[in-house]
CSV table of N, CA and C in Angstrom, one decimal:
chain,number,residue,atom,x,y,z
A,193,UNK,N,14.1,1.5,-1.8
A,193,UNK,CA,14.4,0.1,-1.6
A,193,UNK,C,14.1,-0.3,-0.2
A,194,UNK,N,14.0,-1.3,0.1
A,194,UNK,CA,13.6,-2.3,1.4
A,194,UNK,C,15.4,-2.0,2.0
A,195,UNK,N,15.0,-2.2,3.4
A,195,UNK,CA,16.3,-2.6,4.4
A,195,UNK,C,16.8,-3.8,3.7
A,196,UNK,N,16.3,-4.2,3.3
A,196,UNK,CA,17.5,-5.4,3.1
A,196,UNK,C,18.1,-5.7,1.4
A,197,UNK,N,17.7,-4.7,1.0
A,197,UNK,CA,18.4,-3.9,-0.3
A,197,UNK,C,17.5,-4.3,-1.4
A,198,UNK,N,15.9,-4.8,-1.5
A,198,UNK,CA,15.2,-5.0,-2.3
A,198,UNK,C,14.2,-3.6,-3.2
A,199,UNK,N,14.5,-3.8,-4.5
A,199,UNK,CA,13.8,-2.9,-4.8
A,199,UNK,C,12.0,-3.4,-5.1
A,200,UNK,N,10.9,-3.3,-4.9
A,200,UNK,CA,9.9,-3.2,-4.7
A,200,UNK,C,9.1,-1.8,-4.3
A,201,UNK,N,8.3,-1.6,-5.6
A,201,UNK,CA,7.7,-0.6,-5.0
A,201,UNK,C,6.1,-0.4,-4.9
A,202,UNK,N,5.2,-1.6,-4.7
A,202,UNK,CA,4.7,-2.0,-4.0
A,202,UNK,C,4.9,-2.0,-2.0
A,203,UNK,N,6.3,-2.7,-2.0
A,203,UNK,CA,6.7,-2.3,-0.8
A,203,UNK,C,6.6,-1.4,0.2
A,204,UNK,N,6.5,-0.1,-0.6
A,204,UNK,CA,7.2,1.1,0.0
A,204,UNK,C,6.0,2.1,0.3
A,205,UNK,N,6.8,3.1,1.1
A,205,UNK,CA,5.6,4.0,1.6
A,205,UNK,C,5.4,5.0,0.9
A,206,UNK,N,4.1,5.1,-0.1
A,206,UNK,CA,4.5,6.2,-0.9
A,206,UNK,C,3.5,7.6,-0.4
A,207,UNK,N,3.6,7.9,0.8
A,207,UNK,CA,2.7,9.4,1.5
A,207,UNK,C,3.1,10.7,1.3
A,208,UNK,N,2.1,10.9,1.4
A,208,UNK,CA,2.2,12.4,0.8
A,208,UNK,C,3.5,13.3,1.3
A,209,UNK,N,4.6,12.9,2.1
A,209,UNK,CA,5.8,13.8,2.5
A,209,UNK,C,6.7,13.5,1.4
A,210,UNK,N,7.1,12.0,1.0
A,210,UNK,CA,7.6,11.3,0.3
A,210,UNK,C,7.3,11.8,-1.3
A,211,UNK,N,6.4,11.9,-1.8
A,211,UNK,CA,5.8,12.6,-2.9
A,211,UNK,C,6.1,14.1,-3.4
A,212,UNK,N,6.8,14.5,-1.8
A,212,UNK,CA,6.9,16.1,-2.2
A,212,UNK,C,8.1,16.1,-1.9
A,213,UNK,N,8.8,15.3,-1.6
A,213,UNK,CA,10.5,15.2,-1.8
A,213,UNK,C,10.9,14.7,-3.3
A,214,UNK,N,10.1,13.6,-3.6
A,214,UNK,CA,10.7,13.5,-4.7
A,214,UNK,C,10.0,14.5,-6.2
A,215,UNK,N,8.8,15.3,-5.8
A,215,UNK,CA,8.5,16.2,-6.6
A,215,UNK,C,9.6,17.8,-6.9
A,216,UNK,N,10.5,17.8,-5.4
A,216,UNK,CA,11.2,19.0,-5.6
A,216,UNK,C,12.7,18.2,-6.5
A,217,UNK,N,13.0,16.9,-6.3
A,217,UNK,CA,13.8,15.9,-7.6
A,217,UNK,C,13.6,16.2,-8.3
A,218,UNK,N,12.5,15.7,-8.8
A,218,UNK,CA,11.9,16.0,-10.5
A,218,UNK,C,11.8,17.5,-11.1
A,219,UNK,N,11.3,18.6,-10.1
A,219,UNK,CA,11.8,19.9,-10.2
A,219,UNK,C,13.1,20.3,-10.6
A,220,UNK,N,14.1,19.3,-9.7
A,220,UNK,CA,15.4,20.2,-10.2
A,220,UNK,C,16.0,18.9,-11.0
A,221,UNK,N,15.3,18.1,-12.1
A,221,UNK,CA,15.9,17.9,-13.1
A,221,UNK,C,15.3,17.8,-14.4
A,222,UNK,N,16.4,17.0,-15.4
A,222,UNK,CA,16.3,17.5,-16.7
A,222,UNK,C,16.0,16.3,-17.9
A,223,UNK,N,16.4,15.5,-17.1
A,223,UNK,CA,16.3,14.4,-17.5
A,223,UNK,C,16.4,13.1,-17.0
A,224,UNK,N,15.3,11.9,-17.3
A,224,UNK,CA,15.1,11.1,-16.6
A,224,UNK,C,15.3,9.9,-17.1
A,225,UNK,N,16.6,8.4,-16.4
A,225,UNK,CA,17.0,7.8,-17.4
A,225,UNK,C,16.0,6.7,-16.5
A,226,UNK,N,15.7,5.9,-17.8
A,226,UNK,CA,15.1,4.3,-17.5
A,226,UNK,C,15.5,3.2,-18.2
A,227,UNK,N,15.3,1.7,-17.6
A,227,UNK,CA,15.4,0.7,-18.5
A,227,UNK,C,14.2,0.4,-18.9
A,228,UNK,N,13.9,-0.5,-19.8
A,228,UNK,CA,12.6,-1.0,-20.3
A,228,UNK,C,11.1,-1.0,-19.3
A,229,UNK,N,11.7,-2.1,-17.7
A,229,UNK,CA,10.6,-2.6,-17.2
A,229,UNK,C,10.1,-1.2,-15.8
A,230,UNK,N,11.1,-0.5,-15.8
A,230,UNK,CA,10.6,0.8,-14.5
A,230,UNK,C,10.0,1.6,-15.6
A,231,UNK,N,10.2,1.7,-16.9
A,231,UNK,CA,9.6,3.0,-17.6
A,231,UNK,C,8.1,2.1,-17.6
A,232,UNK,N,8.0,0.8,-18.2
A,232,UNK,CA,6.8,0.4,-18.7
A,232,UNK,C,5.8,0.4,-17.2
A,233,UNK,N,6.5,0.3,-16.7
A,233,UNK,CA,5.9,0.4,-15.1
A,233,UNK,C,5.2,1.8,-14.7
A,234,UNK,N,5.8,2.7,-14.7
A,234,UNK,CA,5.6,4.2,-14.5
A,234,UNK,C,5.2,4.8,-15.7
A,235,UNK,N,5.4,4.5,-16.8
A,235,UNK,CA,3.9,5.0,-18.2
A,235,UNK,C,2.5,4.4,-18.3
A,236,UNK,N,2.7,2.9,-17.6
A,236,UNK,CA,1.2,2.2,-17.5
A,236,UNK,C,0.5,3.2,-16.2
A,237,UNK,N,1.3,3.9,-15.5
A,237,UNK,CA,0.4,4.7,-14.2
A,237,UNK,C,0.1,6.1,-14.2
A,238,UNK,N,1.0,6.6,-14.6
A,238,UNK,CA,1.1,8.0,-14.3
A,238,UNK,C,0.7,9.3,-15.3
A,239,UNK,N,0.8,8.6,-16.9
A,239,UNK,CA,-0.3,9.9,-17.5
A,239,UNK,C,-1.3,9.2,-17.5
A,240,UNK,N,-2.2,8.4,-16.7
A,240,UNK,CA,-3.5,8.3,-16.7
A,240,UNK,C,-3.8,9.2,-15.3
A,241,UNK,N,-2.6,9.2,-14.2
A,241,UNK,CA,-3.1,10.2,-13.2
A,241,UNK,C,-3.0,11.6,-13.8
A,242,UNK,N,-2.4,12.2,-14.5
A,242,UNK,CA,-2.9,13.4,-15.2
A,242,UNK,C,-3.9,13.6,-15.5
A,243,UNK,N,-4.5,12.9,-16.6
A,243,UNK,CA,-5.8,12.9,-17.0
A,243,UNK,C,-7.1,12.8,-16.0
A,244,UNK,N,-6.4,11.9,-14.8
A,244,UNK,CA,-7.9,12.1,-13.7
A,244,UNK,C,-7.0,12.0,-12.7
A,245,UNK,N,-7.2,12.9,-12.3
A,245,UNK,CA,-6.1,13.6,-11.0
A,245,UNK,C,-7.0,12.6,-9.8
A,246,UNK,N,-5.9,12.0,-8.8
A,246,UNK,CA,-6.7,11.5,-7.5
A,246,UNK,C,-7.4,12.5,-6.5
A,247,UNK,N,-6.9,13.8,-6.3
A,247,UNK,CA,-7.6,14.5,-5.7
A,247,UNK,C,-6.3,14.5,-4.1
A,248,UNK,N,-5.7,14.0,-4.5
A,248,UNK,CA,-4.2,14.1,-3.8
A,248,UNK,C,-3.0,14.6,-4.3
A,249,UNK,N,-3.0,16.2,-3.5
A,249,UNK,CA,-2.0,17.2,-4.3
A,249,UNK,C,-0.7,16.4,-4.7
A,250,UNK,N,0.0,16.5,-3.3
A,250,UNK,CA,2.0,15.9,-3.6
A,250,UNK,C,1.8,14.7,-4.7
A,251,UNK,N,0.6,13.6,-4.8
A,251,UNK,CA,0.8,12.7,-6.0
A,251,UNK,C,0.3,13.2,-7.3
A,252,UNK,N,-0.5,13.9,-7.3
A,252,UNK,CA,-0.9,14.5,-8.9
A,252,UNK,C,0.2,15.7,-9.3
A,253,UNK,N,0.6,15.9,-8.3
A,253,UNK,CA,1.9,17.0,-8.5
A,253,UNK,C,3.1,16.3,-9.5
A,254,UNK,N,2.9,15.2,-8.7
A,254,UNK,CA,4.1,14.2,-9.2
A,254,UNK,C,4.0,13.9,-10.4
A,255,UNK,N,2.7,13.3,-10.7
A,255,UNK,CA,2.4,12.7,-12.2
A,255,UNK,C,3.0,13.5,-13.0
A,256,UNK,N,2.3,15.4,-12.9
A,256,UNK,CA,2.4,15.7,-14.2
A,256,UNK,C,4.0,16.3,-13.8
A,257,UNK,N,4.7,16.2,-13.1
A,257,UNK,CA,5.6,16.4,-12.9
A,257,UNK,C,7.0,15.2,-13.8
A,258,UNK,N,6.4,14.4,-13.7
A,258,UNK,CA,7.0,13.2,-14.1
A,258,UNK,C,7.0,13.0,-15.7
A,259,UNK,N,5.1,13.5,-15.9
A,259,UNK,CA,5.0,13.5,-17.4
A,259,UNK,C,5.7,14.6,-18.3
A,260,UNK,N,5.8,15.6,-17.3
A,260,UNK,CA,6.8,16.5,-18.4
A,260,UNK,C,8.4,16.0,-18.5
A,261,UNK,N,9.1,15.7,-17.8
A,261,UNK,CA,10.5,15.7,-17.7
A,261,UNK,C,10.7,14.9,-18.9
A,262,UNK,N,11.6,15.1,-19.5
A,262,UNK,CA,12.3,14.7,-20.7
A,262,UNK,C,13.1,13.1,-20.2
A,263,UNK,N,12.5,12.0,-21.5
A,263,UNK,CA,12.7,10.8,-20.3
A,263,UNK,C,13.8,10.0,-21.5
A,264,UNK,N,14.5,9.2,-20.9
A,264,UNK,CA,16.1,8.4,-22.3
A,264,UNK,C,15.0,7.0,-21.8
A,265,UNK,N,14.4,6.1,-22.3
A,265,UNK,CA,14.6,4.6,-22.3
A,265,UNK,C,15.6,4.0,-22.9
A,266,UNK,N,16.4,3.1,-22.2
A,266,UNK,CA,17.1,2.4,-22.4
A,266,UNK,C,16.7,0.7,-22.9
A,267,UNK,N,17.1,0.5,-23.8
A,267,UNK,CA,15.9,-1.2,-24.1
A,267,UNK,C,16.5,-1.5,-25.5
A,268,UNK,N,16.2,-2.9,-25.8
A,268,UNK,CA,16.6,-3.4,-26.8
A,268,UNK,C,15.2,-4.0,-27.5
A,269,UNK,N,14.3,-4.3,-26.3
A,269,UNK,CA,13.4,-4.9,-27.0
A,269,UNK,C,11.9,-4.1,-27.4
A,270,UNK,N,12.2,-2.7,-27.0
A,270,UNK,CA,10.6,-2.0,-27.1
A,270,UNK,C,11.1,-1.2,-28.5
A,271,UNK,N,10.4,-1.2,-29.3
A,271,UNK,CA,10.3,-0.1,-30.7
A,271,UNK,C,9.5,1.4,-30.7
A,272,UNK,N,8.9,1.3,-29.9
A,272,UNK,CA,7.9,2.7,-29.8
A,272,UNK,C,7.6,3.0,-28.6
A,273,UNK,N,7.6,4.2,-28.1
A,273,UNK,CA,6.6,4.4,-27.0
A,273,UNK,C,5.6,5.6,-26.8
A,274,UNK,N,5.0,5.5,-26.2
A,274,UNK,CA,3.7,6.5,-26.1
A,274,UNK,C,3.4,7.5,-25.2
A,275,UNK,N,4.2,7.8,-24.0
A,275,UNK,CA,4.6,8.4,-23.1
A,275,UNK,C,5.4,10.0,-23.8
A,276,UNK,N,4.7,11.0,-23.7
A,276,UNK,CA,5.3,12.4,-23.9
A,276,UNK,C,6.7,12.4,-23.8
A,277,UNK,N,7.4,13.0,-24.6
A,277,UNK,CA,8.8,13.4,-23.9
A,277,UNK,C,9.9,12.4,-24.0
A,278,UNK,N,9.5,11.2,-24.6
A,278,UNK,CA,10.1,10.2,-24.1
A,278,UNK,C,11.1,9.7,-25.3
A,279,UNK,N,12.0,9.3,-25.1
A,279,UNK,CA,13.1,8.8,-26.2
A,279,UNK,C,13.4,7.7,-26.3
A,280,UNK,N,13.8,6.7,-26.8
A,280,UNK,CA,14.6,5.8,-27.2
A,280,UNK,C,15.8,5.3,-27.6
A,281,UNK,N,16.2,4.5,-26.6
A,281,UNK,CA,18.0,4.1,-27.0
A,281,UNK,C,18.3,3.0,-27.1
A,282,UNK,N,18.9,2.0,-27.8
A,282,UNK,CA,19.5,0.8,-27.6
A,282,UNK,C,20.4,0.3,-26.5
A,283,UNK,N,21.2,1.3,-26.4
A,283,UNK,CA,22.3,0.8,-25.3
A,283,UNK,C,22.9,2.4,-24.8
A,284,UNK,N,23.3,2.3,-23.7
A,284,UNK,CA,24.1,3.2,-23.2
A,284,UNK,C,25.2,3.6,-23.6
A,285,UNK,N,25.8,4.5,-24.2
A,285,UNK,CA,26.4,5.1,-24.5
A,285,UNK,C,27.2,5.7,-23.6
A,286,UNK,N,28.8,5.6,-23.3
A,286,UNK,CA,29.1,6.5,-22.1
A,286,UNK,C,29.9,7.9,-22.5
A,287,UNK,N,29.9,7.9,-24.2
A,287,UNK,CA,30.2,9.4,-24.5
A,287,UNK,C,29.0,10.5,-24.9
A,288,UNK,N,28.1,9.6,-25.3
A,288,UNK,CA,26.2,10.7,-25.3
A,288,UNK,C,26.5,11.3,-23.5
A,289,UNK,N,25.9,10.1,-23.1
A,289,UNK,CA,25.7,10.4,-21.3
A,289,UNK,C,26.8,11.3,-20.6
A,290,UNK,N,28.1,11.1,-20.9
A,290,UNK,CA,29.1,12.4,-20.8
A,290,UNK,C,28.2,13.7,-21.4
A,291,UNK,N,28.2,13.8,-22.7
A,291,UNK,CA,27.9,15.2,-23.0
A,291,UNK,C,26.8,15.4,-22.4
A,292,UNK,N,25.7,14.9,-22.2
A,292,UNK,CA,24.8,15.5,-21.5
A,292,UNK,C,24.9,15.6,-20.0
A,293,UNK,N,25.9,15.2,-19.3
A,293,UNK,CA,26.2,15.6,-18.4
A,293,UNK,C,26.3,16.7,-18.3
A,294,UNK,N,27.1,17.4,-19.2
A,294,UNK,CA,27.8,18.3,-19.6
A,294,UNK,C,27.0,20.2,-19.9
A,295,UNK,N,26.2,19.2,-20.1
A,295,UNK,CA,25.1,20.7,-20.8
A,295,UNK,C,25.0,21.1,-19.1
A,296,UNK,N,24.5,22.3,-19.8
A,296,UNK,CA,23.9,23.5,-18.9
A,296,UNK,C,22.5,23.1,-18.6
A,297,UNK,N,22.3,22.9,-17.1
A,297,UNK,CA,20.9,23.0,-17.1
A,297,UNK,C,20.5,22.1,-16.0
A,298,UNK,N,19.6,21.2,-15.5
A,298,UNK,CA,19.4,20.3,-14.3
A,298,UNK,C,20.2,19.3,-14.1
A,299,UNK,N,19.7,18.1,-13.0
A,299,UNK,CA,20.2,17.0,-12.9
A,299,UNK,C,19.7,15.9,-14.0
A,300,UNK,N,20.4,15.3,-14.1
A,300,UNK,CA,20.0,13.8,-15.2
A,300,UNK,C,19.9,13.0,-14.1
A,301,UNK,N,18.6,12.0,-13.7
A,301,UNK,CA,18.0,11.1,-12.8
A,301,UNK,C,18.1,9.7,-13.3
A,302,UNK,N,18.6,8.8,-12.4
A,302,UNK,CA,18.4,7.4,-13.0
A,302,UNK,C,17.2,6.6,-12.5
A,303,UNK,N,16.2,5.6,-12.8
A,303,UNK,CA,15.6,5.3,-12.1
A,303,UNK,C,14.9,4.1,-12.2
A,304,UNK,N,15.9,3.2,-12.5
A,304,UNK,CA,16.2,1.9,-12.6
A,304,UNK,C,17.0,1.1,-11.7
A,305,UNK,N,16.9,0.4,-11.3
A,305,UNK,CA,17.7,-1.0,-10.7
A,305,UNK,C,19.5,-1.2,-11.8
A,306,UNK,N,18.5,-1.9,-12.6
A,306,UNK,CA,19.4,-2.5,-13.5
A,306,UNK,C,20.7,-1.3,-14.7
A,307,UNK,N,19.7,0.0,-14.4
A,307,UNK,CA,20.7,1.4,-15.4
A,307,UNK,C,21.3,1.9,-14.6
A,308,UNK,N,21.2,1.8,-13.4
A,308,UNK,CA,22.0,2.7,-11.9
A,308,UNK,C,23.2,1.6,-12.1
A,309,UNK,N,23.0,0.1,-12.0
A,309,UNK,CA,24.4,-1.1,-12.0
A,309,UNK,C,25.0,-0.1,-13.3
A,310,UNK,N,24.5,-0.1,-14.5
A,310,UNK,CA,25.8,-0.2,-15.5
A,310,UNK,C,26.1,1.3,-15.4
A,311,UNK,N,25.6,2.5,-14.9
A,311,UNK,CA,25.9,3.6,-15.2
A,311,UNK,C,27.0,3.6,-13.9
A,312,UNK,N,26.7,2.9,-13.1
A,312,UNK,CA,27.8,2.9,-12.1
A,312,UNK,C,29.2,2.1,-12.8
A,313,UNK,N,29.1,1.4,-13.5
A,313,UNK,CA,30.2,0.4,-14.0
A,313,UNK,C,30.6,1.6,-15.0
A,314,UNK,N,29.7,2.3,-15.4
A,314,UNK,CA,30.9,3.0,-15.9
A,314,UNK,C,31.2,4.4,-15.6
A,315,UNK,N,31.4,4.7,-14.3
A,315,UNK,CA,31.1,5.9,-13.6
A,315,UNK,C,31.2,6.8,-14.0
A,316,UNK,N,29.7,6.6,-14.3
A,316,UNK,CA,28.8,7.6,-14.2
A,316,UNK,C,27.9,8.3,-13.5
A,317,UNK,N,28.0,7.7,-12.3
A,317,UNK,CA,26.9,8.2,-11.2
A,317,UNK,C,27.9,9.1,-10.1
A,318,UNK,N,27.3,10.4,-10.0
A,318,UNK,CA,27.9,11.1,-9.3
A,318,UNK,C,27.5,11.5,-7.9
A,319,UNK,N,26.3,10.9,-7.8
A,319,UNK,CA,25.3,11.1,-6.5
A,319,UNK,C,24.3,9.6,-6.5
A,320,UNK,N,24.3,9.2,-5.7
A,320,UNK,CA,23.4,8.2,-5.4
A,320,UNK,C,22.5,9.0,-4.0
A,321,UNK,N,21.6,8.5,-4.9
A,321,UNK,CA,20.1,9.1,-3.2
A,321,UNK,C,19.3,8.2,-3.2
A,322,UNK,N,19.8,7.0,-2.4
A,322,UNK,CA,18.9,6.0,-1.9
A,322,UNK,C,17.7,6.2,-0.5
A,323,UNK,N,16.8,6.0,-1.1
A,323,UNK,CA,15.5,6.2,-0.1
A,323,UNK,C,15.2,4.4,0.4
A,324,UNK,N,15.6,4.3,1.8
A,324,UNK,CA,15.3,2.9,2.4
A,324,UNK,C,14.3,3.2,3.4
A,325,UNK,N,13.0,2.2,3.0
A,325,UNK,CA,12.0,2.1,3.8
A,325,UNK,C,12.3,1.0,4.9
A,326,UNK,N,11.7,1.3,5.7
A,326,UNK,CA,11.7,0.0,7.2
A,326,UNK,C,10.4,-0.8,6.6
A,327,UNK,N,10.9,-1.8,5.6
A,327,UNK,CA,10.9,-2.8,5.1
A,327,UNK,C,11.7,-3.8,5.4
A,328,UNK,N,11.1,-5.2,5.5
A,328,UNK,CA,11.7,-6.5,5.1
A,328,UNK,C,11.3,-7.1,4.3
A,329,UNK,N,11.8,-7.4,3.3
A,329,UNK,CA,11.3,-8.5,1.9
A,329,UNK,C,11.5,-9.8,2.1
A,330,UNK,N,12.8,-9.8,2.4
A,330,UNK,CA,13.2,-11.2,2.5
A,330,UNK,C,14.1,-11.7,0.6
A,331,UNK,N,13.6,-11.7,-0.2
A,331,UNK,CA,13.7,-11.6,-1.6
A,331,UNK,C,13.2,-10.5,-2.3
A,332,UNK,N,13.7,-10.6,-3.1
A,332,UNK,CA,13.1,-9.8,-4.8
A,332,UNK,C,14.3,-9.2,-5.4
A,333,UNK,N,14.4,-8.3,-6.0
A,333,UNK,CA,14.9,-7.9,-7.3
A,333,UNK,C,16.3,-6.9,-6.3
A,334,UNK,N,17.6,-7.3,-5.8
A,334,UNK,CA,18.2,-6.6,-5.5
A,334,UNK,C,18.4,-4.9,-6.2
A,335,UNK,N,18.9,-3.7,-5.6
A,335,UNK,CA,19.2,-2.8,-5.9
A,335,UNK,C,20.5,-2.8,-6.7
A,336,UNK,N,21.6,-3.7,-6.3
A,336,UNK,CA,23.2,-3.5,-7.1
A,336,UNK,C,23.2,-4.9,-7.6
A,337,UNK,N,22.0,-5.4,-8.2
A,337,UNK,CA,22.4,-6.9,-9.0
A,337,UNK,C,23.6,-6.8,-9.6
A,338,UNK,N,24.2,-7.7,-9.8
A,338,UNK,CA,25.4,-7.7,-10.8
A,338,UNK,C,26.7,-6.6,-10.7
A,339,UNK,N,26.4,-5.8,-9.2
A,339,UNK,CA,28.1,-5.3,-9.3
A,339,UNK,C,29.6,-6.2,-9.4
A,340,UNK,N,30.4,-5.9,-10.5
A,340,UNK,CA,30.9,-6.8,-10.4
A,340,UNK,C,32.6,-6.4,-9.7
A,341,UNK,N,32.7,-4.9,-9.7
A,341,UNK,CA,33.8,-4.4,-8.5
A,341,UNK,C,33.4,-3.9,-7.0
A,342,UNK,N,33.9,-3.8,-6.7
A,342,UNK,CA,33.3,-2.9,-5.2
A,342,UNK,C,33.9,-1.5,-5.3
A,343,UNK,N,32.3,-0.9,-4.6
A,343,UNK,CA,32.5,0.5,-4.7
A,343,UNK,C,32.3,1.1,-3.4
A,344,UNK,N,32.7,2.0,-3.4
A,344,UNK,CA,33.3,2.5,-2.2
A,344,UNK,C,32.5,4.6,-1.9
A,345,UNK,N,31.7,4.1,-1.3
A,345,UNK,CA,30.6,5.4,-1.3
A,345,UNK,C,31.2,6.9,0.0
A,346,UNK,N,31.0,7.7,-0.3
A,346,UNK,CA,30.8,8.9,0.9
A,346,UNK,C,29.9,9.6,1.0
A,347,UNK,N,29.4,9.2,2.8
A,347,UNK,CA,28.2,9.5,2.9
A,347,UNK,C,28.3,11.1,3.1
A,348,UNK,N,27.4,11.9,2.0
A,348,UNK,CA,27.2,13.1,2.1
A,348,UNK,C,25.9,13.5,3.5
A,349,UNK,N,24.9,13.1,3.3
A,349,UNK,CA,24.2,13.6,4.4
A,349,UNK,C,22.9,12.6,4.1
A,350,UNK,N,22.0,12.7,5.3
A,350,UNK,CA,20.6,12.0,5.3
A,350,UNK,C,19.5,12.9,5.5
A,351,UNK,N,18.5,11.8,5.3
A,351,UNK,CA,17.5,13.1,4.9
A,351,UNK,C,16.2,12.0,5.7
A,352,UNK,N,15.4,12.1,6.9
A,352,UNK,CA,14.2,11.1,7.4
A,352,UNK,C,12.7,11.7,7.3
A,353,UNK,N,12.5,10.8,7.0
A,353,UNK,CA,10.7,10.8,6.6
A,353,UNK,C,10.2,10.6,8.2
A,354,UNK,N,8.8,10.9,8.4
A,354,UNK,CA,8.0,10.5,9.5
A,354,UNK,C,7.2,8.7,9.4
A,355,UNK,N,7.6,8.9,8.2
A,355,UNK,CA,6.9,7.3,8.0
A,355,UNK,C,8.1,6.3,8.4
A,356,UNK,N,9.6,7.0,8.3
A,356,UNK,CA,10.8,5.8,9.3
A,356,UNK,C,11.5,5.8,8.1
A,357,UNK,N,11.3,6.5,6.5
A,357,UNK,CA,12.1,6.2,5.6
A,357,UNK,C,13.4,7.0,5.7
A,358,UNK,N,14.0,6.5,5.2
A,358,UNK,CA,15.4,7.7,5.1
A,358,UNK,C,16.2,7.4,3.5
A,359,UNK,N,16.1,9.0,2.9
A,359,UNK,CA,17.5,9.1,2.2
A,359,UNK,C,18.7,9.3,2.5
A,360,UNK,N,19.4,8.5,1.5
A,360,UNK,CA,20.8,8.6,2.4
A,360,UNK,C,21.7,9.4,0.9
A,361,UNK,N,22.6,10.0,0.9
A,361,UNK,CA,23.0,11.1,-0.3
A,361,UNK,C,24.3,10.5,0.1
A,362,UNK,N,25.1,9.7,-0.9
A,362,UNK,CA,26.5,9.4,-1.3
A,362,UNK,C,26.8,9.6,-2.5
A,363,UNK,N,28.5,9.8,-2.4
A,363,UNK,CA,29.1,10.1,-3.6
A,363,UNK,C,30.3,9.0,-3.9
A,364,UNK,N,30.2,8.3,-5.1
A,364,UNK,CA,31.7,7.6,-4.9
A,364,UNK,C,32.6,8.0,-4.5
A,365,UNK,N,33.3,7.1,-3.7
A,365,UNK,CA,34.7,7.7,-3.5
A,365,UNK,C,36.3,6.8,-3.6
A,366,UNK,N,36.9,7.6,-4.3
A,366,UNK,CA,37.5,7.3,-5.1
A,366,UNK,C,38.8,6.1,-4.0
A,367,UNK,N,38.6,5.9,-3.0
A,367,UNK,CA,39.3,5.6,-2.3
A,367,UNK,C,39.6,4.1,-2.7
């Protein structure tokens, strides 16, 4: 997301350090949750970079990295999809999403705007790892559209790019 809490990713700096942070993510998880418009986003790009690798490790790492992980779409309005691995759900479920919490095995990733709001409404999110680029938007598509309580985060630790980005690693807190 932008400093001023836009998500865009166009925006953002996507270099090869950046690529191999969120490659060791995707490594240590198990599953990857989307809504409709970030999945249709990231299936229109990324098993085509499989198939013709750019010739840049940390992003082709990524692709097929991405294309394997076992992925939930979330959507009402898509019927099929074409993307390996990939599932389909109508709505969020917050006793499915429990039990697979639950299993043995990686992290479950969110990687949406709009599935991070409701997975937070129904807390479900046990780690947030926001990556803020030194961006200014000005507008676009906030990150917490539609929170409709206030939540109250603890900052576990940061993490800084050379490009000026930083992850920041919070956990709700219950306070």
């Amino acid at each position: 997301m932008t400093l001023d809490g836009f998500c865009n990713h166009t925006a953002m700096i996507a270099d090869e350090e950046l690529h191999r942070h969120y490659n060791e993510l995707l490594r240590n998880g198990d599953t990857l949750l989307y809504g409709r418009t970030t999945y249709q986003m990231m299936e229109s790009y990324w098993p085509s970079l499989v198939k013709n690798p750019s010739g840049n490790k940390p992003m082709d790492e990524f692709a097929v990295l991405i294309d394997n992980i076992s992925k939930i779409v979330f959507t009402r309005t898509l019927k099929n999809v074409e993307w390996k691995n990939t599932t389909l759900k109508k709505e969020i479920n917050k006793g499915e999403i429990s039990v697979l919490k639950q299993k043995e095995g990686k992290y479950i990733l969110a990687g949406s705007p709009s599935l991070i709001v409701e997975l937070a409404q129904l807390d479900l999110i046990d780690e947030y790892q926001l990556c803020v680029h030194p961006v200014v938007l000005g507008s676009g598509l906030p990150l917490f559209k539609n929170i409709s309580n206030k939540m109250n985060l603890k900052l576990l630790k940061t993490k800084t790019f050379g490009s000026g980005a930083i992850v920041l690693y919070y956990e709700p807190s219950k306070k």
